[in-house]
Every structure is written in structure tokens, then in C-alpha cells.
mmCIF file of C-alpha atoms in Angstrom:
data_model
loop_
_atom_site.group_PDB
_atom_site.id
_atom_site.type_symbol
_atom_site.label_atom_id
_atom_site.label_comp_id
_atom_site.label_asym_id
_atom_site.label_seq_id
_atom_site.Cartn_x
_atom_site.Cartn_y
_atom_site.Cartn_z
ATOM 1 C CA MET A 7 -18.879 17.997 -38.557
ATOM 2 C CA ASN A 8 -16.792 14.836 -39.487
ATOM 3 C CA VAL A 9 -18.608 11.400 -38.837
ATOM 4 C CA LEU A 10 -16.610 8.247 -39.075
ATOM 5 C CA VAL A 11 -18.646 5.004 -39.291
ATOM 6 C CA TRP A 12 -16.889 1.856 -38.509
ATOM 7 C CA LEU A 13 -18.237 -0.966 -40.658
ATOM 8 C CA ALA A 14 -17.749 -4.405 -39.331
ATOM 9 C CA GLU A 15 -19.140 -7.757 -40.668
ATOM 10 C CA GLY A 16 -22.411 -8.540 -38.993
ATOM 11 C CA THR A 17 -22.995 -5.006 -37.520
ATOM 12 C CA TRP A 18 -22.291 -2.686 -40.448
ATOM 13 C CA ALA A 19 -26.097 -2.105 -41.261
ATOM 14 C CA ALA A 20 -26.817 -0.906 -37.718
ATOM 15 C CA ALA A 21 -23.851 1.424 -37.703
ATOM 16 C CA THR A 22 -24.859 2.863 -41.133
ATOM 17 C CA ASP A 23 -28.401 3.276 -40.113
ATOM 18 C CA ALA A 24 -27.464 5.067 -36.986
ATOM 19 C CA ALA A 25 -25.154 7.401 -38.973
ATOM 20 C CA ALA A 26 -28.020 8.101 -41.288
ATOM 21 C CA ARG A 27 -30.286 9.080 -38.380
ATOM 22 C CA HIS A 28 -27.756 11.092 -36.309
ATOM 23 C CA ALA A 29 -25.321 12.783 -38.644
ATOM 24 C CA PRO A 30 -26.491 16.284 -39.344
ATOM 25 C CA ALA A 31 -27.159 17.496 -42.895
ATOM 26 C CA GLY A 32 -23.872 18.626 -44.431
ATOM 27 C CA ALA A 33 -21.826 16.324 -42.243
ATOM 28 C CA ARG A 34 -18.801 14.747 -43.971
ATOM 29 C CA ILE A 35 -19.264 11.050 -43.542
ATOM 30 C CA THR A 36 -16.558 8.389 -43.870
ATOM 31 C CA LEU A 37 -17.320 4.752 -44.097
ATOM 32 C CA LEU A 38 -14.426 2.788 -42.686
ATOM 33 C CA HIS A 39 -13.702 -0.912 -43.120
ATOM 34 C CA VAL A 40 -10.584 -2.628 -41.745
ATOM 35 C CA VAL A 41 -9.146 -6.001 -42.791
ATOM 36 C CA ASP A 42 -6.399 -7.378 -40.606
ATOM 37 C CA PRO A 43 -3.688 -8.985 -42.861
ATOM 38 C CA ALA A 44 -2.987 -11.397 -40.099
ATOM 39 C CA LEU A 45 -6.193 -13.239 -41.286
ATOM 40 C CA ALA A 46 -4.493 -14.423 -44.472
ATOM 41 C CA GLY A 47 -1.396 -15.484 -42.476
ATOM 42 C CA GLU A 48 -3.553 -17.415 -40.066
ATOM 43 C CA VAL A 49 -5.402 -19.241 -43.024
ATOM 44 C CA ALA A 50 -1.970 -20.061 -44.559
ATOM 45 C CA GLY A 51 -0.640 -21.457 -41.378
ATOM 46 C CA ALA A 52 -3.781 -23.578 -40.812
ATOM 47 C CA TRP A 53 -3.566 -24.760 -44.450
ATOM 48 C CA THR A 54 0.088 -25.733 -44.082
ATOM 49 C CA GLY A 55 -0.665 -27.437 -40.730
ATOM 50 C CA LEU A 56 -3.442 -29.537 -42.243
ATOM 51 C CA LEU A 57 -2.026 -30.332 -45.596
ATOM 52 C CA GLY A 58 1.700 -29.905 -45.322
ATOM 53 C CA ARG A 59 4.114 -27.468 -46.970
ATOM 54 C CA GLY A 60 3.964 -28.956 -50.398
ATOM 55 C CA HIS A 61 0.498 -27.457 -51.188
ATOM 56 C CA HIS A 62 -0.354 -24.160 -52.770
ATOM 57 C CA ASP A 63 -0.421 -21.178 -50.308
ATOM 58 C CA PRO A 64 -4.039 -19.907 -50.023
ATOM 59 C CA GLY A 65 -3.006 -16.512 -48.481
ATOM 60 C CA PRO A 66 -3.238 -14.579 -51.814
ATOM 61 C CA ALA A 67 -6.567 -16.074 -52.590
ATOM 62 C CA VAL A 68 -7.976 -15.198 -49.183
ATOM 63 C CA GLU A 69 -6.618 -11.602 -49.474
ATOM 64 C CA ALA A 70 -8.472 -11.330 -52.859
ATOM 65 C CA VAL A 71 -11.720 -12.661 -51.550
ATOM 66 C CA ALA A 72 -11.440 -10.293 -48.472
ATOM 67 C CA ALA A 73 -10.738 -7.314 -50.784
ATOM 68 C CA ALA A 74 -13.739 -8.118 -52.990
ATOM 69 C CA ALA A 75 -15.978 -8.701 -49.876
ATOM 70 C CA GLU A 76 -14.834 -5.285 -48.604
ATOM 71 C CA ARG A 77 -15.614 -3.475 -51.872
ATOM 72 C CA ASP A 78 -19.096 -5.022 -51.766
ATOM 73 C CA LEU A 79 -19.691 -4.134 -48.112
ATOM 74 C CA LEU A 80 -18.459 -0.448 -48.679
ATOM 75 C CA ALA A 81 -20.788 -0.138 -51.672
ATOM 76 C CA ALA A 82 -23.759 -1.661 -49.859
ATOM 77 C CA ALA A 83 -23.219 0.685 -46.835
ATOM 78 C CA ALA A 84 -22.961 3.721 -49.097
ATOM 79 C CA ASP A 85 -26.242 2.636 -50.777
ATOM 80 C CA ARG A 86 -27.947 2.013 -47.442
ATOM 81 C CA LEU A 87 -26.693 5.404 -46.172
ATOM 82 C CA GLY A 88 -28.343 7.184 -49.040
ATOM 83 C CA ARG A 89 -26.207 10.379 -48.900
ATOM 84 C CA PRO A 90 -22.676 11.200 -49.992
ATOM 85 C CA ALA A 91 -19.924 9.395 -48.095
ATOM 86 C CA THR A 92 -16.204 8.640 -48.571
ATOM 87 C CA PRO A 93 -15.359 4.912 -48.448
ATOM 88 C CA VAL A 94 -11.998 4.147 -46.736
ATOM 89 C CA ALA A 95 -10.356 0.604 -46.587
ATOM 90 C CA ARG A 96 -7.492 0.219 -44.189
ATOM 91 C CA ARG A 97 -5.184 -2.806 -43.334
ATOM 92 C CA GLY A 98 -3.912 -3.612 -39.831
ATOM 93 C CA PRO A 99 -5.357 -4.510 -36.440
ATOM 94 C CA ALA A 100 -8.909 -3.166 -36.534
ATOM 95 C CA GLU A 101 -8.935 -1.452 -33.070
ATOM 96 C CA ARG A 102 -5.677 0.354 -33.911
ATOM 97 C CA GLU A 103 -6.788 1.413 -37.421
ATOM 98 C CA VAL A 104 -10.126 2.744 -36.261
ATOM 99 C CA VAL A 105 -8.556 4.985 -33.601
ATOM 100 C CA ALA A 106 -5.891 6.079 -35.966
ATOM 101 C CA ALA A 107 -8.500 6.939 -38.650
ATOM 102 C CA CYS A 108 -10.346 9.058 -36.024
ATOM 103 C CA ASN A 109 -7.236 11.083 -35.370
ATOM 104 C CA GLU A 110 -6.212 11.409 -39.071
ATOM 105 C CA LEU A 111 -9.707 12.445 -40.162
ATOM 106 C CA ALA A 112 -10.338 14.674 -37.172
ATOM 107 C CA ALA A 113 -13.560 12.829 -36.459
ATOM 108 C CA ASP A 114 -16.041 14.612 -34.300
ATOM 109 C CA LEU A 115 -18.211 11.482 -34.021
ATOM 110 C CA LEU A 116 -17.586 7.825 -34.329
ATOM 111 C CA VAL A 117 -20.508 5.421 -34.960
ATOM 112 C CA VAL A 118 -19.867 1.874 -33.699
ATOM 113 C CA ALA A 119 -22.138 -1.121 -33.311
ATOM 114 C CA ARG A 120 -21.785 -3.452 -30.461
ATOM 115 C CA ASP A 121 -20.385 -6.893 -31.475
ATOM 116 C CA GLY A 122 -20.150 -9.018 -28.299
ATOM 117 C CA ASP A 123 -22.779 -11.042 -26.518
ATOM 118 C CA ARG A 124 -26.113 -9.644 -27.812
ATOM 119 C CA SER A 125 -28.248 -11.808 -25.551
ATOM 120 C CA ARG A 126 -28.160 -9.215 -22.727
ATOM 121 C CA VAL A 127 -26.969 -5.834 -21.739
ATOM 122 C CA GLY A 128 -23.605 -5.376 -19.894
ATOM 123 C CA PRO A 129 -19.867 -5.231 -20.456
ATOM 124 C CA HIS A 130 -19.751 -8.474 -22.478
ATOM 125 C CA SER A 131 -21.906 -6.804 -25.181
ATOM 126 C CA LEU A 132 -18.739 -5.316 -26.473
ATOM 127 C CA GLY A 133 -15.980 -7.393 -28.148
ATOM 128 C CA ARG A 134 -12.411 -6.897 -27.400
ATOM 129 C CA GLN A 135 -11.702 -4.687 -30.338
ATOM 130 C CA THR A 136 -14.812 -2.535 -29.866
ATOM 131 C CA ARG A 137 -13.995 -2.030 -26.223
ATOM 132 C CA PHE A 138 -10.439 -0.745 -27.135
ATOM 133 C CA VAL A 139 -11.997 1.582 -29.649
ATOM 134 C CA VAL A 140 -14.658 2.979 -27.263
ATOM 135 C CA ASP A 141 -11.898 3.409 -24.567
ATOM 136 C CA HIS A 142 -9.375 5.130 -26.862
ATOM 137 C CA ALA A 143 -11.418 7.079 -29.470
ATOM 138 C CA PRO A 144 -10.477 10.753 -29.389
ATOM 139 C CA CYS A 145 -13.986 11.928 -30.223
ATOM 140 C CA GLU A 146 -17.559 11.299 -29.247
ATOM 141 C CA VAL A 147 -18.705 7.766 -29.745
ATOM 142 C CA LEU A 148 -22.251 6.675 -30.720
ATOM 143 C CA LEU A 149 -22.559 3.087 -29.641
ATOM 144 C CA VAL A 150 -25.558 1.274 -31.111
ATOM 145 C CA TRP A 151 -27.069 -2.153 -30.783
ATOM 146 C CA PRO A 152 -27.245 -4.172 -34.101
ATOM 147 C CA ALA A 153 -30.541 -5.690 -32.793
ATOM 148 C CA ALA A 154 -32.450 -5.383 -29.643
ATOM 149 C CA PRO A 155 -30.903 -7.397 -26.809
ATOM 150 C CA LEU A 156 -32.915 -10.376 -25.570
ATOM 151 C CA VAL A 157 -32.565 -9.376 -21.898
ATOM 152 C CA THR A 158 -32.595 -5.655 -21.173
ATOM 153 C CA GLU A 159 -32.130 -5.703 -17.393
ATOM 154 C CA PRO A 160 -28.935 -6.520 -15.612
ATOM 155 C CA PRO A 161 -28.931 -9.741 -13.529
ATOM 156 C CA PRO A 162 -30.033 -9.290 -9.927
ATOM 157 C CA LEU A 163 -27.257 -8.572 -7.307
ATOM 158 C CA PRO A 164 -26.334 -11.596 -5.343
ATOM 159 C CA HIS A 165 -27.715 -11.550 -1.722
ATOM 160 C CA PRO A 166 -24.979 -11.367 0.969
ATOM 161 C CA PRO A 167 -24.688 -14.459 3.086
ATOM 162 C CA HIS A 168 -26.730 -14.518 6.257
ATOM 163 C CA LEU A 169 -24.408 -13.613 9.127
ATOM 164 C CA PRO A 170 -25.321 -14.568 12.671
ATOM 165 C CA HIS A 171 -25.700 -11.704 15.185
ATOM 166 C CA PRO A 172 -22.811 -11.223 17.493
ATOM 167 C CA PRO A 173 -23.347 -12.204 21.050
ATOM 168 C CA HIS A 174 -24.502 -9.580 23.578
ATOM 169 C CA PRO A 175 -21.737 -8.128 25.572
ATOM 170 C CA THR A 176 -21.852 -9.049 29.201
ATOM 171 C CA VAL A 177 -21.878 -6.254 31.711
ATOM 172 C CA ARG A 178 -19.379 -6.595 34.558
#
């Protein structure tokens, strides 16, 4: 069995713990982290907008910091998992890279942690990228909460407005 664990900032520990609990013994586990290179471009654009074009481009420094943080995250996840795993780092839009990795690695199970509104259950508990991955993954998906939601019941349905009874038909 091939198990792919998507590690994202803020939710990686929950995904790693779920993989440790649910991946069978002997499973090949891959720990995946994705950095979108557009992040460095956005920082450079904001930097230029704030300080003008004559200043040093922070893009390479942002990429270096992101790469170092990624190495640390992959190492921490491997330690937390406590069993052999292959770390994989990819670059590109996260949702596309995760689905592509599922295909390329012939994943049987993808472990993902919710990343949206954690205050209650419902569709908003998935962020845009996670929703895409859940909808397009070519394998089974184990979707876990990074922490217990604050509200575990959906909101009540709205009551329909009170409609008056139609008048009684008259007999002729």
C-alpha cells in the first residue's frame, strides 16, 4: 500500500499522526510538502510596491527561508511518524502538485488535514486548495481534523415563513 501524507503548515502534525494510526505495517509512506514559487514573487512585488524598484529583491531570500523551513518540517514529520518514510518536496500550486503526486506515486491513500474554518463542521472547514484535492484525488482520502471543532452540530435549518391558508372554495 502506498500512503501519501500532505504536510501543510499548521496541520502537518495531525496528518502525520493520522498516517501513523491508519497506515498498515509495511506500507510505503511518502511525506509531501509543496511550496508555491508564486509566494516569492508576491513578496518581491509587495517589496517593490512599498519601497520602489531601487531596493534589493527579497525573492531569493524568501525562497531560501522557505526551503530551510521545508527541510525542518519534513524532518519533524518523519520524527513524529516514527517509521520509515520518504520525504518529497515539490514546487508549484499546492493543489495541483498534491494530485499529481498521487498519480505519480500510485497512492492508495492520501492523508489530508482540514485547513479552513475550524470553529464548526461543514463545507467551510476545507480551504480552497484542500477542497480541490479532495475532489480530484485519484485514490481514497483520509480527511482529519487538526483539532476538535468548537461546534460539532450543523446550524439549525431555517423555518419556512408562515403562509396563510388559502380561502375555502365556494360551492356553486
